[in-house]
Amino acid sequence: MIGEREHWTTRVGFILAAAGSAVGLGNIWRFPYVTGVNGGAAFIVIYLIAIIIIGYPMMVTEMTLGKKTQKNPVGAFKAMAPNTPWWLVGALGVFTGFVILSYYSVVAGWSLAYIFRAIAGFAPGMDFAELFYTTIGVDIGEGPNIITPIIWHLVFMALTVGIIAGGVVRGIQRWVKILMPVLLILLLILVVRAVTLPGSGAGLAFYLSPDFSAVTGQTFLDAIAQSFFTLSLGMGAIITYGSYLGKDSTIGDNGGWVVGLDTGIAIIAGFAIFPAVFALGLEPGAGPGLTFITLPAVFAELPAGSFFGFLFFLLLSIAALTSAISLLEVVVAWLVDEKNWTRAKASVLMGLVIFLVGIPTSLGYNVFGDFSFLGMDVLDTYDWFANALFLPIGGLLTAIFVGYVWQAKRAQEFANDPPGKIPIGDWYGVLIRYVVPAAIIIVLIFGLIDTFAG
Ligand code: TRP
């Protein structure tokens, strides 16, 4: 679009868009699981501290950079520090958005496929591991199913492109105002179902009883990493959404809403998952196995279980879609602002390229089944580069840039204009200059040690 930059037309529109970016696969399965293995309520306390001293100040920082410059991440750094290499931090963000979306869409495609698996019916006695393998394309004897997962990946990318091509107000804002309330309602229905199952108490106990003996150094690392990634920080998604904020928006309050919604939804998701898993005497496994193998087995045992399974995978797909649009928006905003592309051309062409780049991650379960990078398959390799390297490096450099180059004092002043109910005090400078960089460096180093020595 040539001319005026679009702006969110309501405050709720921005908050729901940013919360939609934050609430994703990370909230629905990763947070509950990480909490479970790290001592339940003990972890939640540490996590909340990490959210407050690392997540919130970074959220405020990215929103401020976007609102101040009214630009995509590359343009934002160029505007703040012209003729310096700092724009490369923005470029890393755009590249990271590109990479994350390419495989996020493959996993989201599995979730879409499972909406229809649920409609077809989850029945007791079904082999749910086999169902999952056929969905992702693993050869279970009848030859690998290469095409189906790629088609679901294509369908998901098409949905993402469709929303982003519509623009900020008529695309993103219109859809998050529909999808986020639906997401919340679906989640609450599933929580009520789970906690009213006979035997759900064991799951609540597993989730909530603070087990301090499970707290180790790793617990703190997990809490910091999760607080950072669940809020979509470190790659300019929040800079980009912040760039559509008008002058009268209040950064401290908006940041508080987004962080609060993301944290609340993560904690609530645990109440939907653990009571149900334990009520049926199953073990809470890790990662995709919990979501795509254990949970369908749970639904198979419930009365009207296929219906609840349908609701769950709809929820998961919506959560993924509202995150995916923010990833594509970073790439599109860069091409529209910096290269004068039309929004329609940028959305469709980049959607197509990202779809193609994602295909190898899908083929990691058949054609590229022998691929291994430090023992990881293709999808885990993409994910490792994004999460262990690009996001922490992007976040670290952003914090250093705002803390020392722009100067925390000036960012603080800008964030307080106009003042809201949550003032950004002098604590902001301390956190963004010292605490946040130190925490990210620790996570980055221990993450690398863990990968290469573990
Ligand atoms: N926050 C998303 C989740 O919890 C994942 C994510 C990390 C993300 N960084 C992002 C999403 C950047 C959009 C943009 O699943």
Short mmCIF file of C-alpha atoms and ligand atoms in Angstrom, two decimals:
data_model
loop_
_atom_site.label_atom_id
_atom_site.label_comp_id
_atom_site.label_asym_id
_atom_site.label_seq_id
_atom_site.Cartn_x
_atom_site.Cartn_y
_atom_site.Cartn_z
CA MET A 1 0.00 0.00 0.00
CA ILE A 2 1.38 3.40 -0.98
CA GLY A 3 0.74 6.36 1.31
CA GLU A 4 -0.30 6.54 4.97
CA ARG A 5 0.92 3.79 7.28
CA GLU A 6 -1.99 1.76 8.65
CA HIS A 7 -2.67 1.92 12.39
CA TRP A 8 -4.66 -0.32 14.74
CA THR A 9 -8.06 1.31 15.01
CA THR A 10 -8.68 0.14 18.57
CA ARG A 11 -6.47 -0.54 21.56
CA VAL A 12 -8.01 -3.99 21.95
CA GLY A 13 -7.07 -4.73 18.33
CA PHE A 14 -3.38 -4.22 19.06
CA ILE A 15 -3.46 -6.09 22.38
CA LEU A 16 -5.20 -9.10 20.82
CA ALA A 17 -2.83 -9.10 17.83
CA ALA A 18 0.27 -9.04 20.05
CA ALA A 19 -1.21 -11.58 22.47
CA GLY A 20 -2.12 -13.70 19.44
CA SER A 21 1.51 -13.63 18.36
CA ALA A 22 2.63 -14.63 21.84
CA VAL A 23 0.06 -17.36 22.48
CA GLY A 24 1.11 -20.29 20.32
CA LEU A 25 2.24 -23.88 20.34
CA GLY A 26 4.60 -22.84 23.14
CA ASN A 27 1.71 -22.07 25.49
CA ILE A 28 -0.51 -25.04 24.79
CA TRP A 29 1.95 -27.89 25.08
CA ARG A 30 5.42 -26.62 25.97
CA PHE A 31 4.60 -24.57 29.06
CA PRO A 32 2.51 -27.25 30.83
CA TYR A 33 5.10 -29.90 30.11
CA VAL A 34 8.13 -27.83 31.17
CA THR A 35 6.24 -26.94 34.35
CA GLY A 36 5.50 -30.59 35.05
CA VAL A 37 9.11 -31.76 34.85
CA ASN A 38 10.50 -28.76 36.73
CA GLY A 39 8.65 -29.09 40.00
CA GLY A 40 5.15 -27.81 39.20
CA ALA A 41 4.21 -24.73 41.18
CA ALA A 42 7.86 -24.19 42.12
CA PHE A 43 8.60 -23.64 38.43
CA ILE A 44 5.61 -21.33 37.98
CA VAL A 45 6.99 -19.01 40.67
CA ILE A 46 10.43 -18.85 39.00
CA TYR A 47 8.80 -18.43 35.61
CA LEU A 48 6.69 -15.49 36.84
CA ILE A 49 9.81 -13.77 38.13
CA ALA A 50 11.50 -14.30 34.74
CA ILE A 51 8.44 -12.89 32.96
CA ILE A 52 8.51 -9.78 35.13
CA ILE A 53 12.22 -8.99 35.04
CA ILE A 54 13.07 -10.20 31.50
CA GLY A 55 9.91 -10.70 29.43
CA TYR A 56 8.12 -7.50 30.36
CA PRO A 57 11.05 -5.09 29.85
CA MET A 58 11.87 -6.70 26.49
CA MET A 59 8.22 -6.46 25.45
CA VAL A 60 8.23 -2.75 26.35
CA THR A 61 11.53 -2.28 24.47
CA GLU A 62 10.30 -3.80 21.23
CA MET A 63 6.95 -1.98 21.38
CA THR A 64 8.77 1.30 22.00
CA LEU A 65 11.16 0.83 19.06
CA GLY A 66 8.22 0.11 16.76
CA LYS A 67 6.01 2.95 17.95
CA LYS A 68 8.89 5.44 17.86
CA THR A 69 10.12 4.61 14.34
CA GLN A 70 6.84 3.48 12.68
CA LYS A 71 8.96 0.97 10.76
CA ASN A 72 9.69 -2.73 10.21
CA PRO A 73 12.72 -4.05 12.18
CA VAL A 74 15.30 -3.17 9.49
CA GLY A 75 13.84 0.32 9.02
CA ALA A 76 13.56 0.79 12.78
CA PHE A 77 17.28 0.26 13.42
CA LYS A 78 18.14 2.38 10.34
CA ALA A 79 15.98 5.22 11.62
CA MET A 80 17.47 5.11 15.12
CA ALA A 81 21.12 4.72 14.02
CA PRO A 82 21.52 5.83 10.40
CA ASN A 83 24.68 4.79 8.55
CA THR A 84 25.68 2.18 11.11
CA PRO A 85 25.57 -1.63 10.84
CA TRP A 86 22.82 -1.82 13.49
CA TRP A 87 20.21 -2.46 10.77
CA LEU A 88 21.71 -5.96 10.58
CA VAL A 89 19.94 -6.76 13.87
CA GLY A 90 16.65 -5.99 12.13
CA ALA A 91 17.73 -8.06 9.14
CA LEU A 92 18.48 -11.01 11.43
CA GLY A 93 14.93 -10.61 12.79
CA VAL A 94 13.38 -10.70 9.32
CA PHE A 95 15.46 -13.75 8.42
CA THR A 96 14.49 -15.48 11.70
CA GLY A 97 10.80 -14.82 11.04
CA PHE A 98 11.24 -16.43 7.66
CA VAL A 99 12.94 -19.53 9.11
CA ILE A 100 10.57 -20.00 12.08
CA LEU A 101 7.46 -19.69 9.93
CA SER A 102 8.76 -22.27 7.43
CA TYR A 103 8.67 -25.08 10.02
CA TYR A 104 6.04 -23.65 12.38
CA SER A 105 3.66 -24.03 9.44
CA VAL A 106 4.56 -27.70 9.03
CA VAL A 107 3.65 -28.44 12.67
CA ALA A 108 0.54 -26.26 12.39
CA GLY A 109 -0.37 -28.31 9.31
CA TRP A 110 -0.31 -31.49 11.46
CA SER A 111 -2.69 -29.72 13.83
CA LEU A 112 -5.05 -28.86 10.95
CA ALA A 113 -4.91 -32.49 9.81
CA TYR A 114 -5.85 -33.60 13.34
CA ILE A 115 -9.00 -31.45 13.28
CA PHE A 116 -10.17 -33.83 10.57
CA ARG A 117 -8.73 -36.90 12.31
CA ALA A 118 -10.95 -35.96 15.26
CA ILE A 119 -14.00 -35.49 13.04
CA ALA A 120 -13.34 -38.95 11.59
CA GLY A 121 -13.31 -40.13 15.21
CA PHE A 122 -10.84 -41.05 17.97
CA ALA A 123 -11.84 -44.50 19.23
CA PRO A 124 -10.46 -46.66 22.08
CA GLY A 125 -7.97 -49.24 20.88
CA MET A 126 -6.75 -47.17 17.94
CA ASP A 127 -2.98 -47.05 17.47
CA PHE A 128 -2.35 -43.37 18.06
CA ALA A 129 1.40 -43.55 17.47
CA GLU A 130 0.67 -45.02 14.04
CA LEU A 131 -1.96 -42.35 13.38
CA PHE A 132 0.63 -39.67 14.16
CA TYR A 133 3.29 -41.29 11.98
CA THR A 134 0.98 -41.54 8.99
CA THR A 135 0.00 -37.90 9.50
CA ILE A 136 3.58 -36.62 9.42
CA GLY A 137 4.55 -38.96 6.58
CA VAL A 138 6.62 -41.71 8.25
CA ASP A 139 6.71 -44.99 6.34
CA ILE A 140 4.89 -47.55 8.50
CA GLY A 141 4.95 -50.31 5.93
CA GLU A 142 2.72 -49.05 3.13
CA GLY A 143 5.31 -46.61 1.81
CA PRO A 144 5.86 -43.06 3.06
CA ASN A 145 3.02 -40.57 2.71
CA ILE A 146 4.95 -37.58 1.40
CA ILE A 147 2.17 -35.51 -0.11
CA THR A 148 -0.45 -35.23 2.69
CA PRO A 149 1.66 -33.35 5.28
CA ILE A 150 2.96 -31.01 2.57
CA ILE A 151 -0.58 -30.22 1.48
CA TRP A 152 -1.60 -29.36 5.08
CA HIS A 153 1.51 -27.16 5.31
CA LEU A 154 0.35 -25.44 2.09
CA VAL A 155 -3.19 -24.99 3.44
CA PHE A 156 -1.87 -23.40 6.63
CA MET A 157 0.43 -21.04 4.68
CA ALA A 158 -2.49 -20.08 2.43
CA LEU A 159 -4.59 -19.14 5.50
CA THR A 160 -1.67 -17.08 6.85
CA VAL A 161 -1.16 -15.30 3.51
CA GLY A 162 -4.90 -14.67 3.19
CA ILE A 163 -5.00 -12.79 6.50
CA ILE A 164 -1.76 -10.83 5.95
CA ALA A 165 -2.71 -9.79 2.40
CA GLY A 166 -5.81 -8.14 3.92
CA GLY A 167 -3.64 -5.60 5.74
CA VAL A 168 -3.22 -4.53 9.37
CA VAL A 169 -6.79 -3.47 10.06
CA ARG A 170 -8.86 -5.51 7.61
CA GLY A 171 -6.59 -8.55 7.83
CA ILE A 172 -4.77 -8.95 11.17
CA GLN A 173 -6.99 -6.88 13.45
CA ARG A 174 -10.26 -8.19 12.02
CA TRP A 175 -9.18 -11.81 12.40
CA VAL A 176 -7.61 -11.63 15.86
CA LYS A 177 -10.79 -9.99 17.16
CA ILE A 178 -12.64 -13.14 16.07
CA LEU A 179 -10.01 -15.81 16.70
CA MET A 180 -8.71 -14.77 20.14
CA PRO A 181 -12.11 -14.81 21.89
CA VAL A 182 -12.83 -18.18 20.22
CA LEU A 183 -9.47 -19.45 21.49
CA LEU A 184 -10.28 -18.40 25.04
CA ILE A 185 -13.73 -19.98 24.96
CA LEU A 186 -12.39 -23.27 23.57
CA LEU A 187 -9.71 -23.34 26.26
CA LEU A 188 -12.24 -22.75 29.05
CA ILE A 189 -14.55 -25.51 27.74
CA LEU A 190 -11.61 -27.93 27.73
CA VAL A 191 -10.55 -26.92 31.26
CA VAL A 192 -14.05 -27.49 32.64
CA ARG A 193 -14.18 -30.89 30.90
CA ALA A 194 -10.75 -31.90 32.24
CA VAL A 195 -11.11 -30.87 35.87
CA THR A 196 -14.56 -32.48 36.21
CA LEU A 197 -13.29 -35.91 35.13
CA PRO A 198 -13.21 -38.49 37.91
CA GLY A 199 -9.57 -38.89 38.96
CA SER A 200 -8.46 -35.50 37.69
CA GLY A 201 -7.03 -34.68 41.13
CA ALA A 202 -3.81 -36.59 40.47
CA GLY A 203 -3.12 -34.36 37.46
CA LEU A 204 -3.79 -31.22 39.46
CA ALA A 205 -1.40 -32.49 42.11
CA PHE A 206 1.30 -33.22 39.50
CA TYR A 207 0.85 -29.77 37.97
CA LEU A 208 0.51 -27.68 41.08
CA SER A 209 2.27 -29.22 44.05
CA PRO A 210 5.55 -27.37 44.43
CA ASP A 211 8.36 -29.90 44.34
CA PHE A 212 11.46 -27.92 45.23
CA SER A 213 13.69 -30.97 44.89
CA ALA A 214 13.01 -30.83 41.12
CA VAL A 215 14.42 -27.28 40.95
CA THR A 216 17.96 -27.23 39.52
CA GLY A 217 20.10 -24.77 37.58
CA GLN A 218 18.38 -26.06 34.47
CA THR A 219 15.03 -24.95 35.93
CA PHE A 220 16.15 -21.33 35.94
CA LEU A 221 17.48 -21.64 32.37
CA ASP A 222 14.19 -23.19 31.23
CA ALA A 223 12.21 -20.42 32.93
CA ILE A 224 14.25 -17.64 31.30
CA ALA A 225 14.18 -19.28 27.86
CA GLN A 226 10.45 -19.97 28.04
CA SER A 227 9.66 -16.41 29.19
CA PHE A 228 11.52 -15.05 26.20
CA PHE A 229 10.20 -17.32 23.49
CA THR A 230 6.58 -17.48 24.61
CA LEU A 231 6.36 -13.69 24.25
CA SER A 232 7.61 -13.75 20.62
CA LEU A 233 10.62 -11.62 21.56
CA GLY A 234 13.97 -11.29 19.82
CA MET A 235 13.03 -11.18 16.14
CA GLY A 236 11.11 -7.97 15.67
CA ALA A 237 7.54 -9.31 15.64
CA ILE A 238 6.63 -6.93 18.46
CA ILE A 239 8.65 -4.10 16.84
CA THR A 240 6.56 -4.60 13.70
CA TYR A 241 3.20 -4.75 15.51
CA GLY A 242 4.32 -1.77 17.63
CA SER A 243 5.00 0.20 14.45
CA TYR A 244 1.26 0.30 13.79
CA LEU A 245 0.60 1.98 17.18
CA GLY A 246 -0.59 5.58 17.14
CA LYS A 247 0.80 8.45 19.25
CA ASP A 248 -1.74 8.15 22.05
CA SER A 249 -1.07 4.46 22.83
CA THR A 250 0.29 3.65 26.29
CA ILE A 251 3.24 1.25 26.13
CA GLY A 252 3.42 0.22 29.78
CA ASP A 253 -0.25 -0.76 29.91
CA ASN A 254 -0.36 -2.45 26.52
CA GLY A 255 2.74 -4.46 27.40
CA GLY A 256 1.14 -5.45 30.69
CA TRP A 257 -1.97 -6.73 28.93
CA VAL A 258 -0.03 -8.78 26.39
CA VAL A 259 2.29 -10.34 28.97
CA GLY A 260 -0.64 -10.98 31.32
CA LEU A 261 -2.77 -12.66 28.65
CA ASP A 262 0.08 -14.86 27.45
CA THR A 263 1.01 -15.97 30.97
CA GLY A 264 -2.60 -16.53 31.98
CA ILE A 265 -3.35 -18.66 28.93
CA ALA A 266 -0.21 -20.76 29.45
CA ILE A 267 -1.12 -21.50 33.06
CA ILE A 268 -4.76 -22.24 32.16
CA ALA A 269 -3.62 -24.64 29.40
CA GLY A 270 -2.01 -26.79 32.10
CA PHE A 271 -5.42 -27.13 33.76
CA ALA A 272 -6.85 -28.50 30.52
CA ILE A 273 -4.10 -31.02 29.91
CA PHE A 274 -2.81 -32.63 33.12
CA PRO A 275 -6.11 -33.47 34.85
CA ALA A 276 -7.28 -35.24 31.67
CA VAL A 277 -4.02 -37.13 31.11
CA PHE A 278 -3.88 -38.35 34.72
CA ALA A 279 -7.60 -39.12 34.99
CA LEU A 280 -7.04 -41.74 32.28
CA GLY A 281 -3.90 -43.10 33.90
CA LEU A 282 -1.57 -41.99 31.09
CA GLU A 283 1.94 -40.60 31.40
CA PRO A 284 2.57 -36.99 30.42
CA GLY A 285 5.21 -37.38 27.70
CA ALA A 286 7.27 -34.65 26.12
CA GLY A 287 6.73 -32.50 23.06
CA PRO A 288 4.80 -33.53 19.99
CA GLY A 289 4.18 -36.96 21.53
CA LEU A 290 2.06 -35.43 24.32
CA THR A 291 0.00 -33.36 21.92
CA PHE A 292 -0.45 -35.71 19.00
CA ILE A 293 -0.27 -39.17 20.58
CA THR A 294 -1.19 -38.98 24.28
CA LEU A 295 -4.02 -36.45 24.01
CA PRO A 296 -5.88 -38.23 21.17
CA ALA A 297 -5.67 -41.39 23.32
CA VAL A 298 -7.23 -39.38 26.15
CA PHE A 299 -10.02 -38.08 23.92
CA ALA A 300 -10.73 -41.60 22.66
CA GLU A 301 -11.70 -42.64 26.20
CA LEU A 302 -13.99 -39.69 26.97
CA PRO A 303 -17.71 -39.56 26.27
CA ALA A 304 -18.07 -37.33 23.18
CA GLY A 305 -14.26 -37.44 23.14
CA SER A 306 -13.92 -36.92 19.40
CA PHE A 307 -15.87 -33.70 19.81
CA PHE A 308 -13.49 -32.48 22.55
CA GLY A 309 -10.57 -33.61 20.38
CA PHE A 310 -11.98 -31.52 17.56
CA LEU A 311 -12.20 -28.50 19.88
CA PHE A 312 -8.64 -29.05 21.10
CA PHE A 313 -7.03 -29.23 17.66
CA LEU A 314 -9.12 -26.27 16.54
CA LEU A 315 -7.72 -24.39 19.55
CA LEU A 316 -4.16 -25.44 18.73
CA SER A 317 -4.57 -24.45 15.07
CA ILE A 318 -5.97 -21.03 15.97
CA ALA A 319 -3.14 -20.41 18.43
CA ALA A 320 -0.64 -21.32 15.70
CA LEU A 321 -2.37 -19.17 13.07
CA THR A 322 -2.37 -15.98 15.15
CA SER A 323 1.38 -16.52 15.79
CA ALA A 324 2.13 -17.32 12.15
CA ILE A 325 0.55 -14.11 10.87
CA SER A 326 2.92 -12.07 13.05
CA LEU A 327 5.90 -13.96 11.61
CA LEU A 328 4.81 -13.31 8.01
CA GLU A 329 3.97 -9.69 8.84
CA VAL A 330 7.62 -9.03 9.81
CA VAL A 331 8.81 -10.19 6.38
CA VAL A 332 6.00 -8.39 4.52
CA ALA A 333 6.46 -5.11 6.43
CA TRP A 334 10.14 -5.12 5.52
CA LEU A 335 9.41 -5.55 1.79
CA VAL A 336 6.60 -2.96 1.84
CA ASP A 337 8.57 -0.33 3.81
CA GLU A 338 12.06 -0.82 2.43
CA LYS A 339 11.56 -2.25 -1.06
CA ASN A 340 8.27 -0.55 -1.98
CA TRP A 341 6.56 -3.85 -2.76
CA THR A 342 2.77 -3.93 -2.62
CA ARG A 343 1.38 -5.81 0.36
CA ALA A 344 -0.40 -8.27 -1.93
CA LYS A 345 2.76 -9.14 -3.86
CA ALA A 346 4.89 -9.40 -0.71
CA SER A 347 2.36 -11.65 1.08
CA VAL A 348 1.81 -14.06 -1.77
CA LEU A 349 5.41 -14.33 -2.98
CA MET A 350 6.94 -14.64 0.49
CA GLY A 351 4.22 -17.08 1.52
CA LEU A 352 5.16 -19.23 -1.43
CA VAL A 353 8.92 -19.05 -0.77
CA ILE A 354 8.43 -19.82 2.94
CA PHE A 355 6.23 -22.77 1.99
CA LEU A 356 9.04 -24.10 -0.23
CA VAL A 357 11.71 -23.56 2.42
CA GLY A 358 9.55 -25.48 4.90
CA ILE A 359 9.18 -28.55 2.68
CA PRO A 360 12.53 -30.12 3.69
CA THR A 361 11.41 -30.10 7.35
CA SER A 362 8.34 -32.10 6.35
CA LEU A 363 10.48 -34.47 4.28
CA GLY A 364 12.62 -35.12 7.37
CA TYR A 365 10.23 -37.94 8.24
CA ASN A 366 10.59 -39.81 4.97
CA VAL A 367 12.83 -38.68 2.07
CA PHE A 368 15.38 -37.00 4.37
CA GLY A 369 14.84 -39.52 7.16
CA ASP A 370 18.57 -40.18 7.41
CA PHE A 371 19.43 -36.52 7.89
CA SER A 372 21.00 -35.75 11.25
CA PHE A 373 22.62 -32.63 12.67
CA LEU A 374 23.92 -33.39 16.18
CA GLY A 375 21.26 -36.09 16.30
CA MET A 376 18.41 -33.77 15.30
CA ASP A 377 16.02 -34.26 12.37
CA VAL A 378 15.49 -31.46 9.81
CA LEU A 379 12.67 -29.72 11.69
CA ASP A 380 14.52 -29.82 15.01
CA THR A 381 17.60 -28.45 13.25
CA TYR A 382 15.69 -25.42 11.90
CA ASP A 383 14.18 -24.98 15.36
CA TRP A 384 17.57 -25.21 17.05
CA PHE A 385 19.10 -22.49 14.88
CA ALA A 386 16.12 -20.21 15.51
CA ASN A 387 15.65 -20.80 19.24
CA ALA A 388 19.18 -21.50 20.44
CA LEU A 389 20.96 -18.94 18.26
CA PHE A 390 18.96 -16.37 16.28
CA LEU A 391 16.35 -15.35 18.87
CA PRO A 392 18.75 -14.93 21.83
CA ILE A 393 21.30 -13.08 19.68
CA GLY A 394 18.59 -10.81 18.23
CA GLY A 395 17.17 -10.14 21.70
CA LEU A 396 20.57 -9.49 23.23
CA LEU A 397 21.57 -6.99 20.53
CA THR A 398 18.17 -5.27 20.73
CA ALA A 399 18.53 -4.84 24.51
CA ILE A 400 22.09 -3.53 24.13
CA PHE A 401 21.03 -1.17 21.34
CA VAL A 402 18.18 0.38 23.29
CA GLY A 403 20.02 0.30 26.62
CA TYR A 404 23.30 1.84 25.47
CA VAL A 405 22.98 3.33 21.96
CA TRP A 406 19.53 4.89 21.99
CA GLN A 407 19.90 5.09 25.81
CA ALA A 408 17.47 3.48 28.24
CA LYS A 409 16.59 6.90 29.67
CA ARG A 410 15.32 8.17 26.32
CA ALA A 411 13.40 4.97 25.58
CA GLN A 412 11.84 5.21 29.04
CA GLU A 413 10.79 8.81 28.44
CA PHE A 414 9.24 7.90 25.09
CA ALA A 415 7.45 4.87 26.55
CA ASN A 416 5.87 7.09 29.23
CA ASP A 417 4.38 9.48 26.69
CA PRO A 418 1.44 9.47 27.15
CA PRO A 419 1.61 8.09 30.70
CA GLY A 420 -0.51 5.04 31.49
CA LYS A 421 -1.47 3.15 34.61
CA ILE A 422 1.83 1.24 34.58
CA PRO A 423 4.63 3.84 34.54
CA ILE A 424 7.99 2.77 33.16
CA GLY A 425 10.25 3.69 36.08
CA ASP A 426 14.02 3.85 36.44
CA TRP A 427 13.99 0.10 37.09
CA TYR A 428 13.62 -0.19 33.31
CA GLY A 429 17.19 1.04 32.69
CA VAL A 430 18.63 -1.39 35.23
CA LEU A 431 16.79 -4.34 33.73
CA ILE A 432 17.41 -3.59 30.05
CA ARG A 433 21.08 -2.61 30.46
CA TYR A 434 22.23 -5.27 32.93
CA VAL A 435 19.72 -7.94 33.92
CA VAL A 436 18.27 -8.81 30.50
CA PRO A 437 21.63 -9.00 28.65
CA ALA A 438 23.18 -11.06 31.46
CA ALA A 439 20.24 -13.48 31.49
CA ILE A 440 20.31 -13.92 27.70
CA ILE A 441 24.08 -14.49 27.63
CA ILE A 442 23.74 -17.18 30.31
CA VAL A 443 20.94 -18.94 28.41
CA LEU A 444 22.86 -18.68 25.14
CA ILE A 445 26.08 -20.14 26.55
CA PHE A 446 24.48 -22.93 28.55
CA GLY A 447 22.25 -23.76 25.58
CA LEU A 448 25.30 -24.19 23.35
CA ILE A 449 27.14 -26.23 25.96
CA ASP A 450 24.09 -28.43 26.33
CA THR A 451 23.83 -29.03 22.59
CA PHE A 452 27.47 -29.72 21.87
CA ALA A 453 28.53 -31.43 25.09
CA GLY A 454 25.22 -32.97 26.18
N1 TRP B 1 5.37 -17.23 20.95
C1 TRP B 1 5.17 -18.35 20.09
C2 TRP B 1 4.63 -19.54 20.90
O1 TRP B 1 4.52 -19.48 22.10
C3 TRP B 1 6.41 -18.82 19.41
C4 TRP B 1 7.30 -17.74 18.89
C5 TRP B 1 8.57 -17.48 19.26
C6 TRP B 1 6.94 -16.75 17.98
N2 TRP B 1 9.02 -16.36 18.63
C7 TRP B 1 8.06 -15.90 17.83
C8 TRP B 1 5.78 -16.50 17.29
C9 TRP B 1 7.98 -14.79 17.02
C10 TRP B 1 5.70 -15.38 16.47
C11 TRP B 1 6.81 -14.53 16.36
O2 TRP B 1 4.33 -20.55 20.30
#
